[in-house]
Short mmCIF file of C-alpha atoms in Angstrom, two decimals:
data_model
loop_
_atom_site.label_atom_id
_atom_site.label_comp_id
_atom_site.label_asym_id
_atom_site.label_seq_id
_atom_site.Cartn_x
_atom_site.Cartn_y
_atom_site.Cartn_z
CA MET A 1 -122.46 113.47 -27.15
CA GLN A 2 -125.79 114.59 -28.50
CA SER A 3 -127.10 112.66 -31.49
CA ALA A 4 -126.68 114.42 -34.81
CA THR A 5 -129.70 116.17 -36.29
CA LEU A 6 -131.37 114.13 -38.99
CA ALA A 7 -130.19 115.32 -42.40
CA ARG A 8 -129.71 114.13 -45.94
CA PRO A 9 -127.63 110.94 -46.11
CA ILE A 10 -124.02 111.44 -47.15
CA LEU A 11 -123.66 108.01 -48.76
CA ALA A 12 -124.43 107.02 -52.32
CA ALA A 13 -126.24 103.75 -53.01
CA THR A 14 -124.20 100.74 -54.10
CA GLY A 15 -124.95 97.49 -55.89
CA LEU A 16 -125.53 93.99 -54.56
CA ALA A 17 -121.85 93.06 -54.79
CA HIS A 18 -120.93 95.94 -52.52
CA GLU A 19 -123.70 95.01 -50.08
CA VAL A 20 -122.33 91.47 -49.87
CA ALA A 21 -118.80 92.76 -49.35
CA GLY A 22 -120.04 95.23 -46.75
CA ALA A 23 -121.75 92.43 -44.85
CA PHE A 24 -118.31 91.12 -43.86
CA GLY A 25 -116.77 94.49 -43.03
CA ASP A 26 -117.08 93.87 -39.29
CA ILE A 27 -116.23 90.16 -39.27
CA GLY A 28 -112.75 90.96 -37.98
CA VAL A 29 -114.28 92.08 -34.68
CA PHE A 30 -116.96 89.42 -34.30
CA LEU A 31 -115.06 86.25 -35.15
CA PRO A 32 -111.94 86.66 -32.96
CA LEU A 33 -114.01 87.42 -29.86
CA ALA A 34 -116.63 84.76 -30.61
CA LEU A 35 -113.97 82.12 -31.27
CA GLY A 36 -112.17 83.12 -28.10
CA LEU A 37 -115.34 82.68 -26.04
CA ILE A 38 -115.96 79.29 -27.68
CA ALA A 39 -112.38 78.03 -27.31
CA VAL A 40 -111.53 79.40 -23.87
CA ASN A 41 -114.87 79.74 -22.10
CA GLY A 42 -116.70 76.74 -23.56
CA MET A 43 -119.58 78.56 -25.24
CA ASP A 44 -121.75 76.45 -27.55
CA PRO A 45 -120.81 77.34 -31.17
CA THR A 46 -124.25 76.54 -32.57
CA LEU A 47 -125.99 78.79 -30.06
CA VAL A 48 -123.36 81.54 -30.38
CA PHE A 49 -123.58 81.78 -34.17
CA GLY A 50 -127.28 80.96 -34.38
CA LEU A 51 -128.38 83.73 -32.02
CA ALA A 52 -125.96 86.18 -33.66
CA GLY A 53 -127.39 85.37 -37.08
CA ALA A 54 -130.96 85.80 -35.86
CA TYR A 55 -130.02 89.12 -34.24
CA TYR A 56 -128.52 90.37 -37.50
CA LEU A 57 -131.70 89.45 -39.41
CA LEU A 58 -133.98 91.15 -36.88
CA THR A 59 -131.73 94.22 -36.77
CA GLY A 60 -131.85 94.58 -40.54
CA ARG A 61 -135.62 94.09 -40.58
CA PHE A 62 -136.28 96.73 -37.92
CA TYR A 63 -133.76 99.45 -38.77
CA ARG A 64 -133.47 98.69 -42.53
CA LEU A 65 -129.80 99.64 -42.24
CA PRO A 66 -126.52 97.68 -41.96
CA LEU A 67 -126.17 98.01 -38.19
CA PRO A 68 -123.51 95.62 -36.86
CA VAL A 69 -123.90 92.84 -34.32
CA GLN A 70 -120.84 92.38 -32.10
CA PRO A 71 -119.89 90.61 -28.89
CA PHE A 72 -119.61 92.90 -25.87
CA LYS A 73 -115.91 93.68 -26.04
CA ALA A 74 -115.12 94.32 -22.38
CA VAL A 75 -117.09 91.22 -21.36
CA SER A 76 -115.30 89.15 -23.99
CA ALA A 77 -111.81 90.41 -23.15
CA ILE A 78 -112.20 89.94 -19.39
CA ALA A 79 -113.91 86.55 -19.75
CA ILE A 80 -111.27 85.23 -22.15
CA ALA A 81 -108.36 86.54 -20.08
CA GLY A 82 -109.83 85.12 -16.88
CA GLY A 83 -111.07 81.83 -18.32
CA LEU A 84 -114.53 82.42 -16.84
CA SER A 85 -117.26 79.81 -17.24
CA ALA A 86 -119.86 79.84 -20.00
CA GLY A 87 -122.53 80.38 -17.36
CA THR A 88 -120.78 83.52 -16.17
CA VAL A 89 -120.74 84.88 -19.73
CA GLN A 90 -124.46 84.13 -20.03
CA GLY A 91 -124.98 85.84 -16.68
CA ALA A 92 -123.38 88.96 -18.11
CA ALA A 93 -125.93 88.91 -20.93
CA LEU A 94 -128.78 88.71 -18.43
CA GLY A 95 -127.30 91.47 -16.26
CA MET A 96 -126.77 93.75 -19.25
CA SER A 97 -130.31 93.00 -20.43
CA VAL A 98 -131.85 94.21 -17.19
CA GLY A 99 -129.65 97.31 -17.07
CA LEU A 100 -130.29 98.32 -20.69
CA LEU A 101 -134.04 97.81 -20.48
CA LEU A 102 -134.26 99.89 -17.29
CA LEU A 103 -132.19 102.67 -18.87
CA SER A 104 -134.54 102.76 -21.86
CA LEU A 105 -137.34 104.10 -19.64
CA GLY A 106 -138.35 107.72 -19.01
CA ARG A 107 -135.80 110.49 -19.56
CA ALA A 108 -132.80 108.20 -19.07
CA PRO A 109 -131.92 107.94 -22.81
CA ALA A 110 -131.81 111.74 -23.17
CA ILE A 111 -129.61 112.07 -20.08
CA ILE A 112 -127.25 109.38 -21.38
CA ASP A 113 -127.09 111.10 -24.77
CA ARG A 114 -125.91 114.33 -23.12
CA LEU A 115 -123.70 112.75 -20.46
CA PHE A 116 -121.41 110.80 -22.78
CA ALA A 117 -119.40 113.57 -24.43
CA PRO A 118 -116.85 112.67 -27.17
CA PRO A 119 -113.76 112.76 -24.86
CA VAL A 120 -115.48 110.37 -22.45
CA VAL A 121 -116.50 107.98 -25.24
CA ARG A 122 -112.99 108.01 -26.75
CA GLY A 123 -111.48 107.45 -23.32
CA ILE A 124 -113.71 104.42 -22.78
CA GLN A 125 -112.64 103.07 -26.17
CA LEU A 126 -109.01 103.70 -25.23
CA GLY A 127 -109.45 101.77 -21.99
CA LEU A 128 -111.16 98.95 -23.87
CA GLY A 129 -108.27 98.81 -26.32
CA ILE A 130 -105.89 98.38 -23.40
CA ILE A 131 -108.00 95.54 -21.97
CA LEU A 132 -108.15 93.78 -25.35
CA LEU A 133 -104.39 94.13 -25.84
CA GLN A 134 -103.80 92.65 -22.39
CA GLY A 135 -106.18 89.78 -23.13
CA GLY A 136 -104.49 89.10 -26.46
CA LEU A 137 -101.07 89.11 -24.83
CA GLN A 138 -102.21 86.58 -22.23
CA LEU A 139 -103.35 84.25 -25.01
CA VAL A 140 -99.95 84.59 -26.67
CA VAL A 141 -97.85 83.85 -23.58
CA ARG A 142 -100.07 81.12 -22.10
CA ASP A 143 -99.37 77.40 -22.51
CA GLN A 144 -99.79 76.85 -26.23
CA ARG A 145 -100.90 73.24 -26.04
CA LEU A 146 -104.03 73.13 -28.18
CA PRO A 147 -107.44 71.66 -27.28
CA ALA A 148 -106.62 68.53 -29.28
CA GLY A 149 -103.53 67.93 -27.17
CA ALA A 150 -101.52 67.22 -30.32
CA GLY A 151 -98.42 69.19 -29.48
CA THR A 152 -96.89 72.44 -28.37
CA ILE A 153 -96.05 75.24 -30.79
CA GLY A 154 -93.80 78.28 -30.72
CA ALA A 155 -95.78 81.29 -29.50
CA GLY A 156 -93.08 83.75 -30.53
CA ALA A 157 -93.04 82.52 -34.11
CA LEU A 158 -96.82 82.63 -34.32
CA LEU A 159 -96.93 86.13 -32.88
CA LEU A 160 -94.41 87.30 -35.45
CA ALA A 161 -96.33 85.65 -38.29
CA GLY A 162 -99.59 87.20 -37.16
CA VAL A 163 -98.17 90.69 -36.77
CA MET A 164 -96.49 90.46 -40.16
CA ALA A 165 -99.69 89.30 -41.85
CA VAL A 166 -101.72 92.08 -40.27
CA ALA A 167 -99.14 94.76 -41.11
CA LEU A 168 -98.69 93.58 -44.69
CA VAL A 169 -102.35 93.43 -45.64
CA GLN A 170 -103.29 96.55 -43.69
CA ALA A 171 -100.74 98.47 -45.72
CA ARG A 172 -102.35 97.30 -48.95
CA GLY A 173 -105.85 98.01 -47.63
CA ARG A 174 -107.69 95.74 -50.06
CA VAL A 175 -109.07 93.05 -47.74
CA PRO A 176 -109.55 92.93 -43.97
CA ALA A 177 -106.09 92.24 -42.59
CA ILE A 178 -107.48 90.26 -39.71
CA LEU A 179 -108.92 87.63 -42.07
CA VAL A 180 -105.53 86.97 -43.63
CA ALA A 181 -104.00 86.65 -40.16
CA GLY A 182 -106.64 84.06 -39.34
CA VAL A 183 -105.88 82.08 -42.49
CA VAL A 184 -102.17 82.18 -41.60
CA GLY A 185 -103.02 80.75 -38.18
CA LEU A 186 -105.05 77.89 -39.64
CA ILE A 187 -102.35 77.00 -42.16
CA TRP A 188 -99.66 77.11 -39.48
CA GLY A 189 -101.72 74.90 -37.21
CA ALA A 190 -102.39 72.40 -40.00
CA LEU A 191 -98.69 72.19 -40.89
CA THR A 192 -97.38 71.89 -37.34
CA LEU A 193 -100.06 69.62 -35.90
CA PRO A 194 -100.78 66.94 -38.51
CA ALA A 195 -101.97 64.21 -36.16
CA ALA A 196 -104.37 63.43 -33.31
CA LEU A 197 -106.97 66.00 -34.30
CA PRO A 198 -110.63 65.52 -33.36
CA PRO A 199 -112.83 64.07 -36.11
CA VAL A 200 -114.63 66.61 -38.27
CA SER A 201 -118.41 66.26 -38.23
CA LEU A 202 -120.75 68.71 -39.92
CA GLY A 203 -124.08 69.86 -38.56
CA PRO A 204 -125.24 71.70 -35.45
CA VAL A 205 -124.43 70.88 -31.84
CA LEU A 206 -127.73 69.63 -30.46
CA ALA A 207 -127.63 70.65 -26.81
CA LEU A 208 -130.05 72.55 -24.60
CA PRO A 209 -128.75 75.77 -23.00
CA VAL A 210 -128.00 75.70 -19.28
CA LEU A 211 -128.94 78.68 -17.14
CA PRO A 212 -126.21 80.35 -15.05
CA THR A 213 -126.06 79.62 -11.34
CA ALA A 214 -126.52 82.26 -8.65
CA ALA A 215 -122.75 82.32 -8.07
CA GLU A 216 -122.10 82.81 -11.79
CA LEU A 217 -124.63 85.64 -11.90
CA GLY A 218 -122.92 87.36 -9.00
CA THR A 219 -119.51 87.06 -10.65
CA ALA A 220 -120.92 88.33 -13.93
CA LEU A 221 -122.42 91.44 -12.35
CA ALA A 222 -119.27 92.36 -10.44
CA VAL A 223 -116.59 91.40 -12.96
CA LEU A 224 -118.24 91.76 -16.38
CA VAL A 225 -121.33 93.98 -16.29
CA LEU A 226 -119.82 96.83 -14.25
CA PRO A 227 -116.98 97.59 -16.71
CA GLN A 228 -119.13 96.86 -19.78
CA LEU A 229 -122.11 99.12 -19.07
CA PRO A 230 -120.40 102.52 -19.55
CA LEU A 231 -118.75 101.30 -22.74
CA THR A 232 -122.10 100.13 -24.10
CA LEU A 233 -123.83 103.40 -23.26
CA GLY A 234 -121.08 105.48 -24.85
CA ASN A 235 -120.22 103.45 -27.94
CA SER A 236 -123.19 101.18 -28.66
CA VAL A 237 -125.91 103.71 -27.81
CA VAL A 238 -124.80 107.34 -28.13
CA SER A 239 -122.08 106.98 -30.77
CA THR A 240 -124.02 104.47 -32.87
CA ALA A 241 -127.08 106.73 -33.02
CA ALA A 242 -124.97 109.74 -33.98
CA VAL A 243 -122.95 107.92 -36.64
CA ALA A 244 -126.04 106.28 -38.17
CA GLN A 245 -127.74 109.66 -38.51
CA GLU A 246 -124.59 111.15 -39.99
CA TYR A 247 -124.33 108.39 -42.61
CA PHE A 248 -127.98 107.80 -43.47
CA GLY A 249 -129.90 110.95 -42.52
CA GLU A 250 -133.66 110.44 -42.37
CA ARG A 251 -133.26 106.73 -43.10
CA ALA A 252 -131.83 106.41 -39.59
CA VAL A 253 -134.95 107.80 -37.93
CA ARG A 254 -135.37 104.59 -35.91
CA VAL A 255 -131.76 104.56 -34.68
CA THR A 256 -132.21 106.45 -31.41
CA PRO A 257 -130.69 105.87 -27.97
CA ARG A 258 -134.03 104.57 -26.69
CA THR A 259 -134.57 102.02 -29.47
CA LEU A 260 -130.95 100.84 -29.26
CA LEU A 261 -131.26 100.34 -25.50
CA ARG A 262 -134.45 98.35 -25.94
CA ASP A 263 -133.30 96.18 -28.81
CA MET A 264 -129.99 95.30 -27.14
CA GLY A 265 -131.80 94.65 -23.88
CA LEU A 266 -134.16 92.16 -25.52
CA ALA A 267 -131.37 90.55 -27.56
CA ASN A 268 -129.28 89.95 -24.46
CA LEU A 269 -132.25 88.54 -22.60
CA ALA A 270 -132.53 85.96 -25.39
CA ALA A 271 -128.76 85.35 -25.34
CA GLY A 272 -128.63 84.90 -21.58
CA LEU A 273 -131.53 82.45 -21.55
CA GLY A 274 -130.60 80.75 -24.82
CA GLY A 275 -126.90 80.05 -24.28
CA GLY A 276 -125.52 82.78 -26.53
CA ILE A 277 -122.90 85.45 -25.96
CA PRO A 278 -123.70 89.04 -24.90
CA MET A 279 -124.13 91.17 -28.03
CA CYS A 280 -124.46 94.82 -29.01
CA HIS A 281 -124.17 97.28 -31.87
CA GLY A 282 -121.26 99.69 -32.30
CA ALA A 283 -120.24 102.86 -34.12
CA GLY A 284 -116.97 101.32 -35.30
CA GLY A 285 -118.74 98.26 -36.65
CA LEU A 286 -121.23 100.43 -38.54
CA THR A 287 -118.34 102.36 -40.09
CA ALA A 288 -116.67 99.06 -41.06
CA HIS A 289 -119.82 97.83 -42.82
CA VAL A 290 -120.18 101.14 -44.65
CA ARG A 291 -116.50 101.30 -45.61
CA PHE A 292 -116.80 97.97 -47.43
CA GLY A 293 -119.91 99.03 -49.34
CA ALA A 294 -122.97 98.33 -47.14
CA ARG A 295 -125.80 100.85 -47.49
CA THR A 296 -129.01 98.90 -46.79
CA ALA A 297 -130.42 96.06 -44.72
CA THR A 298 -129.28 93.64 -47.41
CA ALA A 299 -125.82 93.58 -45.81
CA ALA A 300 -127.36 92.72 -42.44
CA TYR A 301 -129.37 89.91 -44.02
CA VAL A 302 -126.26 88.49 -45.71
CA ALA A 303 -124.33 88.58 -42.43
CA GLY A 304 -127.24 86.99 -40.59
CA VAL A 305 -127.54 84.13 -43.07
CA PHE A 306 -123.76 83.61 -42.95
CA TYR A 307 -123.76 83.13 -39.18
CA LEU A 308 -126.84 80.89 -39.33
CA VAL A 309 -125.04 78.70 -41.87
CA LEU A 310 -122.05 78.52 -39.52
CA ALA A 311 -124.37 77.53 -36.67
CA VAL A 312 -126.30 74.85 -38.54
CA GLY A 313 -123.59 73.54 -40.84
CA LEU A 314 -120.35 73.86 -38.91
CA GLY A 315 -121.26 73.99 -35.23
CA ALA A 316 -120.20 70.39 -34.62
CA ALA A 317 -116.94 70.97 -36.50
CA ALA A 318 -115.82 73.71 -34.10
CA PRO A 319 -113.58 71.42 -31.97
CA ALA A 320 -111.58 70.31 -35.01
CA PHE A 321 -111.39 73.86 -36.33
CA LEU A 322 -110.20 75.26 -33.00
CA ALA A 323 -107.66 72.47 -32.65
CA LEU A 324 -106.04 73.78 -35.82
CA PHE A 325 -106.14 77.38 -34.66
CA PRO A 326 -103.21 78.26 -32.36
CA MET A 327 -104.09 80.20 -29.22
CA ALA A 328 -101.21 82.57 -29.93
CA MET A 329 -102.72 83.53 -33.27
CA LEU A 330 -106.08 84.04 -31.58
CA GLY A 331 -104.24 86.37 -29.22
CA VAL A 332 -102.94 88.31 -32.22
CA LEU A 333 -106.47 88.71 -33.55
CA VAL A 334 -107.87 89.87 -30.20
CA GLY A 335 -104.93 92.24 -29.79
CA TYR A 336 -105.52 93.65 -33.26
CA VAL A 337 -109.09 94.51 -32.33
CA GLY A 338 -107.69 96.28 -29.27
CA TRP A 339 -105.19 98.23 -31.36
CA GLN A 340 -107.97 99.44 -33.66
CA HIS A 341 -109.81 100.77 -30.60
CA LEU A 342 -106.69 102.54 -29.33
CA LEU A 343 -106.44 104.44 -32.61
CA LEU A 344 -109.92 105.94 -32.20
CA VAL A 345 -108.53 108.49 -29.73
CA ARG A 346 -106.86 110.23 -32.68
CA ARG A 347 -110.25 111.68 -33.60
CA LEU A 348 -109.87 114.10 -30.68
CA SER A 349 -107.83 117.25 -31.26
CA ALA A 350 -108.26 119.60 -28.28
CA PRO A 351 -105.56 119.06 -25.60
CA ALA A 352 -108.15 119.09 -22.80
CA ASP A 353 -110.20 116.40 -24.54
CA LEU A 354 -107.11 114.27 -25.15
CA ALA A 355 -106.20 114.65 -21.48
CA VAL A 356 -109.59 113.31 -20.37
CA ALA A 357 -109.39 110.34 -22.72
CA GLY A 358 -105.80 109.65 -21.67
CA LEU A 359 -106.80 109.79 -18.01
CA ILE A 360 -109.50 107.16 -18.52
CA GLY A 361 -107.01 104.93 -20.32
CA ALA A 362 -104.32 105.44 -17.67
CA VAL A 363 -106.66 104.63 -14.77
CA THR A 364 -107.88 101.55 -16.62
CA LEU A 365 -104.29 100.39 -17.13
CA VAL A 366 -103.08 101.07 -13.59
CA ALA A 367 -106.18 100.04 -11.64
CA GLY A 368 -107.28 97.30 -14.02
CA SER A 369 -110.83 98.68 -14.01
CA LEU A 370 -112.55 100.29 -16.98
CA ALA A 371 -115.48 101.25 -14.75
CA LEU A 372 -113.16 103.17 -12.41
CA GLY A 373 -111.44 104.84 -15.36
CA PHE A 374 -114.81 105.88 -16.75
CA GLY A 375 -115.93 107.29 -13.40
CA VAL A 376 -112.76 109.33 -12.92
CA GLY A 377 -112.80 110.64 -16.49
CA LEU A 378 -116.49 111.53 -16.34
CA ALA A 379 -116.00 113.44 -13.08
CA VAL A 380 -112.99 115.34 -14.44
CA TYR A 381 -114.68 116.23 -17.73
CA TRP A 382 -117.91 117.53 -16.23
CA GLY A 383 -116.12 119.12 -13.28
CA ARG A 384 -114.06 121.17 -15.73
CA ARG A 385 -117.13 122.06 -17.79
CA LEU A 386 -119.00 123.25 -14.70
CA ALA A 387 -116.02 125.28 -13.49
CA ILE A 388 -115.71 127.01 -16.87
CA ALA A 389 -119.46 127.74 -16.87
CA ARG A 390 -119.28 129.32 -13.41
CA ILE A 391 -116.34 131.50 -14.35
CA SER A 392 -118.08 132.70 -17.51
CA ARG A 393 -121.17 133.71 -15.50
CA LYS A 394 -119.21 135.88 -13.05
CA PRO A 395 -119.59 139.63 -13.68
CA THR A 396 -116.42 141.33 -14.90
#
């Protein structure tokens, strides 16, 4: 998927109110995955939100555009579903950092830009959607006793409530449906678990980050980095550069595969050493920001300040908050993110392209490996392209 040629931007400027609204256009992706990593994997909420906020501010300052900051989705889904340790999640950030920085050197960015054709990118997103749906389902069917130990709730009823909330608000299209589903979960938790909750204390969690062990690093490389890397190259690098140039024209001159590889590599080095979660950009997140009105770096600054406020003001309150939030509802939110990724395959129209994307998704589902699905799909796509090229060169 070669990056689009720089052209005039297709978006009109908006006012401050739209920039503020656009700042929260991608919150429905960030919060469910971040909360899942905090609740299930034991990540430090102050470090998670603090580093994310700082990354948003630096991203806005460098690119001067509303580029999103998101958790790595494959890493998040696999880590949440498997209940992996916080150190393993940090190890994934370090592993991704090394890989991305190495791939930013020489001609590698240009090769990546050409290698990841649209059917391959959509197939990776389809496979990711399957992984997220599976992870969400596991959160729904697991033991629903909450961190506070205050009682057990009905997963089926919560699933129904979450699906209904998402469907209702999505049909109206006025606010992010996923936010309403989250509010429903909090209200349900407050009504069904009125006692024995942890005390609420405001302020940050003052704890030093702990580096991952050698065993955690090994697990991270094999289980998390391997399936995440192709997704990052296709969606966070190639697609993000192309979509940014399509939306913003010459204003997106800095959004290139090489700069994206470098900035995500450095950000994940900081996250891995500083106790944060692995983070990236994304074409879908950029579209979400734009759809809600973001046009400039102002939206990135607003989002960055918002997450810094969460880190400093509410980090210590995370246990009480998560005790109110049913795991089944968190599963609905994670599953909703997966469903949104599944729908991206509709942007393909040619039967051959749909077949490649479907193959990647099918292999991911059957083999349980996004990396394997990517490899098979990539081989089939380029094998077919080479075969067609050879046939066309033969004399008639």
